[in-house]
CSV table of C-alpha atoms in Angstrom, one decimal:
chain,number,residue,atom,x,y,z
A,32,UNK,CA,0.0,-0.1,0.1
A,33,UNK,CA,1.3,3.6,-0.7
A,34,UNK,CA,1.1,6.0,2.2
A,35,UNK,CA,-1.8,8.5,1.9
A,36,UNK,CA,-0.8,12.1,2.2
A,37,UNK,CA,-3.1,12.4,5.3
A,38,UNK,CA,-3.4,8.8,6.4
A,39,UNK,CA,-7.0,7.6,6.9
A,40,UNK,CA,-7.5,5.3,9.7
A,41,UNK,CA,-10.7,3.9,8.7
A,42,UNK,CA,-8.9,3.1,5.1
A,43,UNK,CA,-6.4,1.3,7.0
A,44,UNK,CA,-8.8,-0.8,9.0
A,45,UNK,CA,-11.0,-1.7,6.0
A,46,UNK,CA,-7.7,-3.0,4.3
A,47,UNK,CA,-6.8,-5.0,7.5
A,48,UNK,CA,-10.2,-6.4,7.9
A,49,UNK,CA,-10.8,-7.1,4.4
A,50,UNK,CA,-7.2,-9.0,4.3
A,51,UNK,CA,-8.2,-11.3,7.3
A,52,UNK,CA,-11.4,-12.2,5.6
A,53,UNK,CA,-9.6,-13.2,2.7
A,54,UNK,CA,-7.3,-15.3,4.7
A,55,UNK,CA,-4.6,-13.5,6.3
A,56,UNK,CA,-3.4,-13.3,9.8
A,57,UNK,CA,-4.7,-10.0,11.5
A,58,UNK,CA,-1.2,-9.1,13.1
A,59,UNK,CA,0.3,-9.3,9.7
A,60,UNK,CA,-2.6,-7.5,8.0
A,61,UNK,CA,-2.2,-4.5,10.5
A,62,UNK,CA,1.6,-4.6,10.0
A,63,UNK,CA,1.2,-4.1,6.3
A,64,UNK,CA,-1.0,-0.9,6.8
A,65,UNK,CA,0.3,0.7,9.8
A,66,UNK,CA,3.5,2.2,8.8
A,67,UNK,CA,2.3,5.8,8.1
A,68,UNK,CA,0.3,6.1,11.3
A,69,UNK,CA,0.9,8.0,14.3
A,70,UNK,CA,0.9,6.2,17.7
A,71,UNK,CA,-2.4,7.5,18.5
A,72,UNK,CA,-3.7,6.4,15.1
A,73,UNK,CA,-2.3,3.2,15.4
A,74,UNK,CA,-4.0,2.5,18.7
A,75,UNK,CA,-7.4,3.4,16.9
A,76,UNK,CA,-6.5,1.3,14.2
A,77,UNK,CA,-5.9,-1.8,16.3
A,78,UNK,CA,-9.3,-1.3,18.4
A,79,UNK,CA,-11.1,-0.8,15.3
A,80,UNK,CA,-9.8,-3.7,13.2
A,81,UNK,CA,-10.0,-6.2,16.4
A,82,UNK,CA,-13.4,-5.1,16.9
A,83,UNK,CA,-14.6,-5.5,13.4
A,84,UNK,CA,-13.0,-8.9,13.0
A,85,UNK,CA,-14.5,-10.2,16.3
A,86,UNK,CA,-18.0,-9.1,15.3
A,87,UNK,CA,-17.7,-9.4,11.5
A,88,UNK,CA,-20.9,-11.5,11.0
A,89,UNK,CA,-23.1,-9.4,13.1
A,90,UNK,CA,-21.9,-6.0,11.6
A,91,UNK,CA,-22.0,-7.4,7.7
A,92,UNK,CA,-25.7,-8.4,8.6
A,93,UNK,CA,-26.4,-4.9,9.7
A,94,UNK,CA,-25.0,-3.6,6.4
A,95,UNK,CA,-26.9,-6.0,4.5
A,96,UNK,CA,-30.2,-4.9,6.0
A,97,UNK,CA,-29.4,-1.3,5.1
A,98,UNK,CA,-29.0,-2.0,1.4
A,99,UNK,CA,-31.5,-2.5,-1.4
A,100,UNK,CA,-29.3,-5.3,-2.7
A,101,UNK,CA,-26.1,-7.3,-1.5
A,102,UNK,CA,-22.8,-5.8,-2.2
A,103,UNK,CA,-20.9,-8.0,-4.3
A,104,UNK,CA,-17.2,-8.3,-5.3
A,105,UNK,CA,-16.4,-5.5,-3.2
A,106,UNK,CA,-14.7,-6.6,0.0
A,107,UNK,CA,-13.0,-3.2,0.9
A,108,UNK,CA,-16.0,-1.4,0.6
A,109,UNK,CA,-18.0,-4.0,2.8
A,110,UNK,CA,-15.2,-4.1,5.4
A,111,UNK,CA,-15.5,-0.2,5.4
A,112,UNK,CA,-19.1,-0.2,6.0
A,113,UNK,CA,-18.4,-2.6,9.0
A,114,UNK,CA,-15.8,-0.5,10.4
A,115,UNK,CA,-18.4,2.5,10.0
A,116,UNK,CA,-21.1,0.8,11.9
A,117,UNK,CA,-18.8,-0.6,14.6
A,118,UNK,CA,-17.6,2.9,15.4
A,119,UNK,CA,-21.2,4.0,15.7
A,120,UNK,CA,-22.2,1.1,18.1
A,121,UNK,CA,-19.1,0.2,19.9
A,122,UNK,CA,-16.5,2.9,20.1
A,123,UNK,CA,-16.0,6.3,21.8
A,124,UNK,CA,-16.0,8.2,18.4
A,125,UNK,CA,-18.0,11.2,18.1
A,126,UNK,CA,-20.7,10.3,15.4
A,127,UNK,CA,-19.9,13.1,13.0
A,128,UNK,CA,-16.2,11.8,13.0
A,129,UNK,CA,-17.0,8.3,12.5
A,130,UNK,CA,-19.3,9.2,9.6
A,131,UNK,CA,-17.2,12.0,8.1
A,132,UNK,CA,-13.8,10.0,8.3
A,133,UNK,CA,-15.4,6.7,7.1
A,134,UNK,CA,-16.7,8.5,4.1
A,135,UNK,CA,-13.5,10.2,3.3
A,136,UNK,CA,-11.9,6.8,3.5
A,137,UNK,CA,-13.6,5.8,0.2
A,138,UNK,CA,-11.3,8.0,-1.6
A,139,UNK,CA,-8.2,6.7,0.2
A,140,UNK,CA,-9.2,3.2,-0.7
A,141,UNK,CA,-9.7,4.2,-4.5
A,142,UNK,CA,-13.4,3.6,-4.2
A,143,UNK,CA,-14.9,7.1,-4.7
A,144,UNK,CA,-18.1,5.7,-6.2
A,145,UNK,CA,-18.8,4.4,-2.6
A,146,UNK,CA,-18.9,7.9,-1.2
A,147,UNK,CA,-22.5,8.6,-1.4
A,148,UNK,CA,-23.4,5.0,-0.3
A,149,UNK,CA,-21.4,5.1,2.7
A,150,UNK,CA,-22.6,8.4,3.9
A,151,UNK,CA,-26.3,7.3,3.2
A,152,UNK,CA,-25.9,4.0,4.9
A,153,UNK,CA,-24.2,5.2,8.2
A,154,UNK,CA,-26.7,8.1,8.4
A,155,UNK,CA,-29.4,5.6,8.2
A,156,UNK,CA,-28.1,3.4,10.8
A,157,UNK,CA,-27.9,6.3,13.2
A,158,UNK,CA,-31.8,6.6,12.7
A,159,UNK,CA,-32.6,3.3,12.5
A,160,UNK,CA,-30.0,1.3,14.3
A,161,UNK,CA,-32.2,0.1,17.3
A,162,UNK,CA,-35.0,-1.0,15.2
A,163,UNK,CA,-32.5,-2.9,12.9
A,164,UNK,CA,-30.8,-4.4,15.8
A,165,UNK,CA,-34.2,-5.7,17.2
A,166,UNK,CA,-34.8,-7.7,14.0
A,167,UNK,CA,-31.5,-9.6,14.2
A,168,UNK,CA,-32.1,-13.3,14.2
A,169,UNK,CA,-31.1,-15.3,17.2
A,170,UNK,CA,-28.7,-17.7,15.4
A,171,UNK,CA,-25.4,-17.9,17.2
A,172,UNK,CA,-23.6,-17.8,13.9
A,173,UNK,CA,-24.8,-14.1,13.3
A,174,UNK,CA,-25.3,-12.8,16.7
A,175,UNK,CA,-22.1,-14.1,18.1
A,176,UNK,CA,-20.2,-13.8,15.0
A,177,UNK,CA,-19.0,-17.3,14.4
A,178,UNK,CA,-18.7,-19.7,11.5
A,179,UNK,CA,-21.3,-22.0,11.4
A,180,UNK,CA,-19.3,-25.2,11.8
A,181,UNK,CA,-17.4,-23.9,14.6
A,182,UNK,CA,-20.7,-22.8,16.5
A,183,UNK,CA,-22.3,-26.1,16.0
A,184,UNK,CA,-19.0,-28.0,17.3
A,185,UNK,CA,-19.0,-25.8,20.3
A,186,UNK,CA,-22.7,-26.4,21.0
A,187,UNK,CA,-21.9,-30.0,20.9
A,188,UNK,CA,-18.9,-30.1,23.1
A,189,UNK,CA,-20.1,-27.6,25.6
A,190,UNK,CA,-23.9,-28.5,25.9
A,191,UNK,CA,-24.6,-26.7,29.0
A,192,UNK,CA,-22.4,-23.8,28.6
A,193,UNK,CA,-22.1,-23.2,24.9
A,194,UNK,CA,-23.7,-19.8,25.0
A,195,UNK,CA,-21.0,-18.4,27.6
A,196,UNK,CA,-18.2,-20.1,25.7
A,197,UNK,CA,-19.3,-18.2,22.5
A,198,UNK,CA,-19.8,-15.0,24.5
A,199,UNK,CA,-16.4,-15.3,25.9
A,200,UNK,CA,-14.9,-15.4,22.8
A,201,UNK,CA,-16.0,-12.0,22.0
A,202,UNK,CA,-14.8,-10.1,25.1
A,203,UNK,CA,-11.4,-8.4,26.0
A,204,UNK,CA,-8.9,-10.8,27.3
A,205,UNK,CA,-7.1,-9.5,30.6
A,206,UNK,CA,-3.3,-8.7,30.6
A,207,UNK,CA,-1.9,-11.4,33.2
A,208,UNK,CA,1.8,-11.2,34.3
A,209,UNK,CA,4.1,-13.8,35.7
A,210,UNK,CA,6.7,-12.9,38.4
A,211,UNK,CA,10.0,-14.4,37.6
A,212,UNK,CA,11.0,-16.2,40.9
A,213,UNK,CA,14.6,-15.9,40.1
A,214,UNK,CA,14.5,-12.1,40.3
A,215,UNK,CA,12.0,-11.6,42.9
A,216,UNK,CA,8.8,-12.6,44.4
A,217,UNK,CA,5.3,-11.8,44.0
A,218,UNK,CA,4.7,-9.7,47.0
A,219,UNK,CA,7.7,-7.4,46.2
A,220,UNK,CA,6.5,-6.8,42.8
A,221,UNK,CA,3.2,-5.9,44.0
A,222,UNK,CA,4.6,-3.2,46.1
A,223,UNK,CA,6.4,-2.1,43.1
A,224,UNK,CA,2.9,-2.0,41.2
A,225,UNK,CA,1.3,0.0,44.1
A,226,UNK,CA,4.2,2.6,43.8
A,227,UNK,CA,3.7,2.9,40.2
A,228,UNK,CA,-0.1,3.5,40.6
A,229,UNK,CA,-1.0,0.5,38.6
A,230,UNK,CA,-4.1,-1.2,39.6
A,231,UNK,CA,-4.2,-5.2,39.8
A,232,UNK,CA,-5.8,-8.2,41.2
A,233,UNK,CA,-3.9,-11.3,42.7
A,234,UNK,CA,-5.4,-14.6,41.7
A,235,UNK,CA,-5.0,-17.5,44.0
A,236,UNK,CA,-5.1,-20.0,41.2
A,237,UNK,CA,-1.5,-19.4,40.0
A,238,UNK,CA,1.1,-18.5,42.7
A,239,UNK,CA,3.0,-16.4,40.4
A,240,UNK,CA,0.4,-14.6,38.6
A,241,UNK,CA,-0.8,-10.9,38.6
A,242,UNK,CA,-3.7,-9.5,36.6
A,243,UNK,CA,-3.5,-5.8,35.7
A,244,UNK,CA,-6.9,-3.9,35.8
A,245,UNK,CA,-5.9,-2.3,32.5
A,246,UNK,CA,-3.5,-3.7,29.7
A,247,UNK,CA,-0.3,-1.8,29.3
A,248,UNK,CA,2.4,-1.7,26.5
A,249,UNK,CA,5.3,-3.9,27.9
A,250,UNK,CA,7.6,-0.9,27.9
A,251,UNK,CA,5.3,0.5,30.7
A,252,UNK,CA,5.1,-2.5,32.7
A,253,UNK,CA,7.8,-2.3,35.8
A,254,UNK,CA,10.4,-4.9,35.6
A,255,UNK,CA,9.5,-6.3,31.8
A,256,UNK,CA,12.6,-5.2,30.1
A,257,UNK,CA,14.7,-6.3,33.0
A,258,UNK,CA,13.2,-9.8,33.0
A,259,UNK,CA,11.7,-9.8,36.4
A,260,UNK,CA,8.0,-10.5,34.8
A,261,UNK,CA,6.6,-11.8,31.7
A,262,UNK,CA,3.0,-11.7,30.2
A,263,UNK,CA,1.4,-15.3,30.1
A,264,UNK,CA,-2.4,-16.0,30.4
A,265,UNK,CA,-3.5,-17.8,33.8
A,266,UNK,CA,-4.6,-20.9,31.9
A,267,UNK,CA,-1.0,-21.3,30.5
A,268,UNK,CA,0.7,-20.6,33.9
A,269,UNK,CA,-1.0,-23.8,35.3
A,270,UNK,CA,1.4,-26.0,33.1
A,271,UNK,CA,4.3,-25.7,35.2
A,272,UNK,CA,2.3,-26.7,38.3
A,273,UNK,CA,0.7,-29.8,36.5
A,274,UNK,CA,4.1,-30.8,35.4
A,275,UNK,CA,5.7,-30.8,38.8
A,276,UNK,CA,9.3,-30.8,38.2
A,277,UNK,CA,11.7,-31.7,40.9
A,278,UNK,CA,15.3,-30.4,41.2
A,279,UNK,CA,17.8,-32.4,39.1
A,280,UNK,CA,15.1,-33.8,36.7
A,281,UNK,CA,15.5,-34.0,32.8
A,282,UNK,CA,12.7,-32.1,31.3
A,283,UNK,CA,11.5,-31.7,27.6
A,284,UNK,CA,9.3,-29.1,26.4
A,285,UNK,CA,8.2,-30.0,22.8
A,286,UNK,CA,6.7,-27.2,20.6
A,287,UNK,CA,8.1,-24.8,23.0
A,288,UNK,CA,7.8,-21.4,21.1
A,289,UNK,CA,7.4,-18.8,22.3
A,290,UNK,CA,9.1,-20.1,25.4
A,291,UNK,CA,6.7,-19.0,28.3
A,292,UNK,CA,6.0,-22.2,29.6
A,293,UNK,CA,9.9,-23.2,29.4
A,294,UNK,CA,10.8,-20.3,31.0
A,295,UNK,CA,8.1,-20.9,33.7
A,296,UNK,CA,9.4,-24.3,34.6
A,297,UNK,CA,12.9,-23.2,34.9
A,298,UNK,CA,11.9,-20.2,37.0
A,299,UNK,CA,9.7,-22.7,39.4
A,300,UNK,CA,12.6,-25.3,40.0
A,301,UNK,CA,16.1,-25.0,40.4
A,302,UNK,CA,18.6,-27.6,38.9
A,303,UNK,CA,16.8,-28.7,35.8
A,304,UNK,CA,18.4,-30.1,32.6
A,305,UNK,CA,15.7,-28.5,30.1
A,306,UNK,CA,15.6,-29.1,26.4
A,307,UNK,CA,13.1,-27.0,24.4
A,308,UNK,CA,12.4,-27.8,20.7
A,309,UNK,CA,10.8,-26.0,18.1
A,310,UNK,CA,10.4,-26.9,14.6
A,311,UNK,CA,10.4,-23.2,13.1
A,312,UNK,CA,13.6,-21.2,13.1
A,313,UNK,CA,12.1,-17.9,13.7
A,314,UNK,CA,9.9,-19.2,16.4
A,315,UNK,CA,13.1,-20.6,17.9
A,316,UNK,CA,14.7,-17.3,18.0
A,317,UNK,CA,11.6,-16.0,20.2
A,318,UNK,CA,12.5,-18.6,22.9
A,319,UNK,CA,15.9,-17.7,22.8
A,320,UNK,CA,14.9,-14.1,23.2
A,321,UNK,CA,12.6,-14.9,25.9
A,322,UNK,CA,15.2,-17.0,28.0
A,323,UNK,CA,17.9,-14.2,27.3
A,324,UNK,CA,15.5,-11.5,28.7
A,325,UNK,CA,14.6,-13.5,31.7
A,326,UNK,CA,18.2,-14.6,32.5
A,327,UNK,CA,17.5,-18.4,32.2
A,328,UNK,CA,19.1,-21.1,30.1
A,329,UNK,CA,18.0,-24.4,28.4
A,330,UNK,CA,19.2,-26.5,25.4
A,331,UNK,CA,17.3,-25.1,22.4
A,332,UNK,CA,16.7,-27.6,19.5
A,333,UNK,CA,15.5,-26.8,16.2
A,334,UNK,CA,13.9,-29.9,14.9
A,335,UNK,CA,10.3,-31.5,14.5
A,336,UNK,CA,9.9,-32.9,18.1
A,337,UNK,CA,8.0,-35.9,16.5
A,338,UNK,CA,11.1,-36.8,14.5
A,339,UNK,CA,12.9,-38.3,17.3
A,340,UNK,CA,15.5,-40.0,15.2
A,341,UNK,CA,16.8,-36.6,14.0
A,342,UNK,CA,17.5,-35.1,17.6
A,343,UNK,CA,17.2,-37.6,20.4
A,344,UNK,CA,20.6,-38.7,21.8
A,345,UNK,CA,19.1,-41.7,23.9
A,346,UNK,CA,18.8,-40.3,27.3
A,347,UNK,CA,15.4,-40.6,28.8
A,348,UNK,CA,13.0,-37.8,30.3
A,349,UNK,CA,11.7,-37.5,33.8
A,350,UNK,CA,9.2,-35.0,32.6
A,351,UNK,CA,7.5,-34.2,29.0
A,352,UNK,CA,5.5,-31.3,28.3
A,353,UNK,CA,3.6,-31.5,25.0
A,354,UNK,CA,1.8,-28.0,24.4
A,355,UNK,CA,0.9,-29.3,21.0
A,356,UNK,CA,0.0,-27.2,18.0
A,357,UNK,CA,-3.8,-26.8,17.9
A,358,UNK,CA,-6.9,-24.8,16.5
A,359,UNK,CA,-6.5,-22.1,19.1
A,360,UNK,CA,-10.1,-21.9,19.6
A,361,UNK,CA,-9.4,-21.4,23.3
A,362,UNK,CA,-7.6,-18.1,22.8
A,363,UNK,CA,-10.2,-16.5,20.0
A,364,UNK,CA,-10.7,-13.4,22.5
A,365,UNK,CA,-7.2,-12.7,22.1
A,366,UNK,CA,-7.0,-13.7,18.2
A,367,UNK,CA,-10.3,-13.0,16.6
A,368,UNK,CA,-9.2,-13.8,13.3
A,369,UNK,CA,-9.1,-17.5,14.5
A,370,UNK,CA,-12.9,-17.6,13.7
A,371,UNK,CA,-12.2,-17.0,10.1
A,372,UNK,CA,-8.9,-18.5,9.4
A,373,UNK,CA,-9.6,-21.9,10.8
A,374,UNK,CA,-11.7,-24.5,8.6
A,375,UNK,CA,-13.6,-27.3,9.7
A,376,UNK,CA,-11.0,-29.7,8.0
A,377,UNK,CA,-8.2,-28.4,10.0
A,378,UNK,CA,-9.4,-30.0,13.1
A,379,UNK,CA,-8.7,-33.8,12.0
A,380,UNK,CA,-5.5,-32.8,10.9
A,381,UNK,CA,-4.5,-31.0,14.0
A,382,UNK,CA,-5.5,-34.0,16.0
A,383,UNK,CA,-3.6,-36.4,14.2
A,384,UNK,CA,-0.5,-34.2,14.5
A,385,UNK,CA,-1.2,-34.1,18.3
A,386,UNK,CA,-1.5,-37.9,18.3
A,387,UNK,CA,1.8,-38.2,16.5
A,388,UNK,CA,3.5,-36.2,19.1
A,389,UNK,CA,2.3,-38.1,21.7
A,390,UNK,CA,3.2,-41.4,20.1
A,391,UNK,CA,6.7,-40.3,19.2
A,392,UNK,CA,7.7,-38.9,22.6
A,393,UNK,CA,6.1,-41.4,24.9
A,394,UNK,CA,9.0,-43.9,24.4
A,395,UNK,CA,11.4,-41.2,25.7
A,396,UNK,CA,9.8,-40.9,28.9
A,397,UNK,CA,11.5,-42.8,31.9
A,398,UNK,CA,9.5,-45.2,33.9
A,399,UNK,CA,7.3,-43.6,36.5
A,400,UNK,CA,7.9,-40.3,34.5
A,401,UNK,CA,5.1,-37.9,33.8
A,402,UNK,CA,3.9,-36.4,30.4
A,403,UNK,CA,1.5,-33.5,30.2
A,404,UNK,CA,-0.3,-33.1,27.1
A,405,UNK,CA,-1.9,-29.5,26.6
A,406,UNK,CA,-3.7,-27.7,24.0
A,407,UNK,CA,-5.3,-24.2,23.8
A,408,UNK,CA,-8.3,-25.6,22.3
A,409,UNK,CA,-12.1,-25.9,23.5
A,410,UNK,CA,-12.9,-28.7,21.1
A,411,UNK,CA,-12.9,-32.3,22.4
A,412,UNK,CA,-11.6,-33.5,19.1
A,413,UNK,CA,-8.2,-31.7,20.2
A,414,UNK,CA,-8.4,-32.6,24.0
A,415,UNK,CA,-9.9,-35.8,25.5
A,416,UNK,CA,-10.5,-37.6,22.3
A,417,UNK,CA,-6.8,-37.6,21.4
A,418,UNK,CA,-6.0,-38.8,24.9
A,419,UNK,CA,-8.5,-41.6,24.8
A,420,UNK,CA,-7.0,-42.9,21.4
A,421,UNK,CA,-3.6,-42.8,22.8
A,422,UNK,CA,-4.4,-44.4,26.1
A,423,UNK,CA,-6.3,-47.0,24.3
A,424,UNK,CA,-3.0,-47.7,22.3
A,425,UNK,CA,-0.6,-47.3,25.3
A,426,UNK,CA,-1.2,-49.7,28.3
A,427,UNK,CA,1.7,-48.2,30.3
A,428,UNK,CA,-0.1,-44.6,30.0
A,429,UNK,CA,-2.1,-44.1,33.2
A,430,UNK,CA,-4.2,-40.8,33.9
A,431,UNK,CA,-3.0,-38.9,37.0
A,432,UNK,CA,-6.0,-36.9,37.8
A,433,UNK,CA,-5.3,-33.4,38.2
A,434,UNK,CA,-6.6,-32.0,41.3
A,435,UNK,CA,-6.6,-28.2,41.7
A,436,UNK,CA,-6.2,-27.0,45.3
A,437,UNK,CA,-9.7,-26.7,47.0
A,438,UNK,CA,-9.0,-22.9,47.7
A,439,UNK,CA,-8.4,-21.9,44.2
A,440,UNK,CA,-10.3,-24.4,42.0
A,441,UNK,CA,-10.1,-24.0,38.1
A,442,UNK,CA,-11.8,-25.7,35.2
A,443,UNK,CA,-13.7,-29.0,35.3
A,444,UNK,CA,-13.2,-32.8,34.9
A,445,UNK,CA,-14.4,-33.7,31.5
A,446,UNK,CA,-14.0,-37.6,31.9
A,447,UNK,CA,-10.3,-37.6,30.9
A,448,UNK,CA,-8.0,-34.9,31.6
A,449,UNK,CA,-9.3,-31.2,32.9
A,450,UNK,CA,-10.7,-28.5,30.4
A,451,UNK,CA,-11.1,-24.6,31.3
A,452,UNK,CA,-14.0,-22.8,29.8
A,453,UNK,CA,-12.8,-19.4,28.4
A,454,UNK,CA,-13.8,-16.1,30.2
A,455,UNK,CA,-13.1,-14.0,33.0
A,456,UNK,CA,-9.3,-14.7,34.1
A,457,UNK,CA,-8.8,-17.7,31.9
A,458,UNK,CA,-8.3,-18.5,28.1
A,459,UNK,CA,-9.9,-21.9,27.0
A,460,UNK,CA,-7.4,-25.0,27.7
A,461,UNK,CA,-7.1,-28.8,28.1
A,462,UNK,CA,-4.7,-30.7,30.2
A,463,UNK,CA,-4.1,-34.3,30.4
A,464,UNK,CA,-1.6,-35.6,32.9
A,465,UNK,CA,-0.2,-39.2,32.2
A,466,UNK,CA,2.2,-41.3,34.4
A,467,UNK,CA,4.1,-44.2,32.8
A,468,UNK,CA,3.5,-47.3,34.8
A,469,UNK,CA,5.4,-50.2,33.4
């Protein structure tokens, strides 16, 4: 994209949204359009693009209610109209600015013919928005803005809680920190936040966690640059507790990028021999950067964890964490583009990859060793279903039931392993703890 003489944030947002709906990652789409923008405009761009991607189906439905005939083969204009309605409905933007700047964006997008259409449609929504919203059908696919296949799967997998699961995907996730025990303790860090006037809550569920009342850029988080804290969701922080590594143990973190769980395992237990594996070189670099900032050390291996012949030297592990590649449906509230980038056909392929990793890495576990299988998915197909297939094959694999402490419960027993419903302090997650009993 060529920078406009006066960059129009709405045009940039429309480009980003249209790119996501065409199959591009939202972060990449934003990076492609954000270069000409100031810091304030960049903040507005991100808020708008994330919101519109999160609610795209509902917004597009409203657009179509305001038109005499559907808008065809004009994805940029469709995205711009959705941005306009989102501003009027959900952003603290003065209505005159929302309408005026969105109309002006048609020129920046090279769509001057849409100027009158955009003006008329947004002004009509200002007049008739309440009546239009009242006509919206009850279908979750429209109201909650989910692809039909995913909404149906969530209804099947969460029969009693599916409404809350869908709604949680459309909320803002909190910013949760993890205090690095190698460089201080949580109580001391809380005093630092108090001195800086930063509000927070302290969850009892995870002993190293602090939840900020408002998200901050990492450069404004006390101690982040010095490696005293990291950003990590509460659900992900449970991995170190479930793994229960002890001093002197040999630990494998398969599929380890970006390195948060690797770092937490090392922070929690002294004297570990940790190997972290990642198949993508760039992502392996992120693990290296993470450990370097925190002042931690592990052996990093660039390899496919499931291809053990390429990297394993024959020495078995006391603990193995498989935080397997998955659909990411448990973190939709952080990455709303997951709704539109995932396909129903992706799920069986992901499940097959997860099962491949379990099969390949199980022989590397010592007798009485522990393997933890985890996914940031809310789909049974990427959780207990995979675990059942594996346990039917491996008679040495025995589930060790995960028991959250009674004063800080989390998640629910789902028959095999423990799953976490997304919402509030938690992302959606699944954990299964297996012990090897010869």
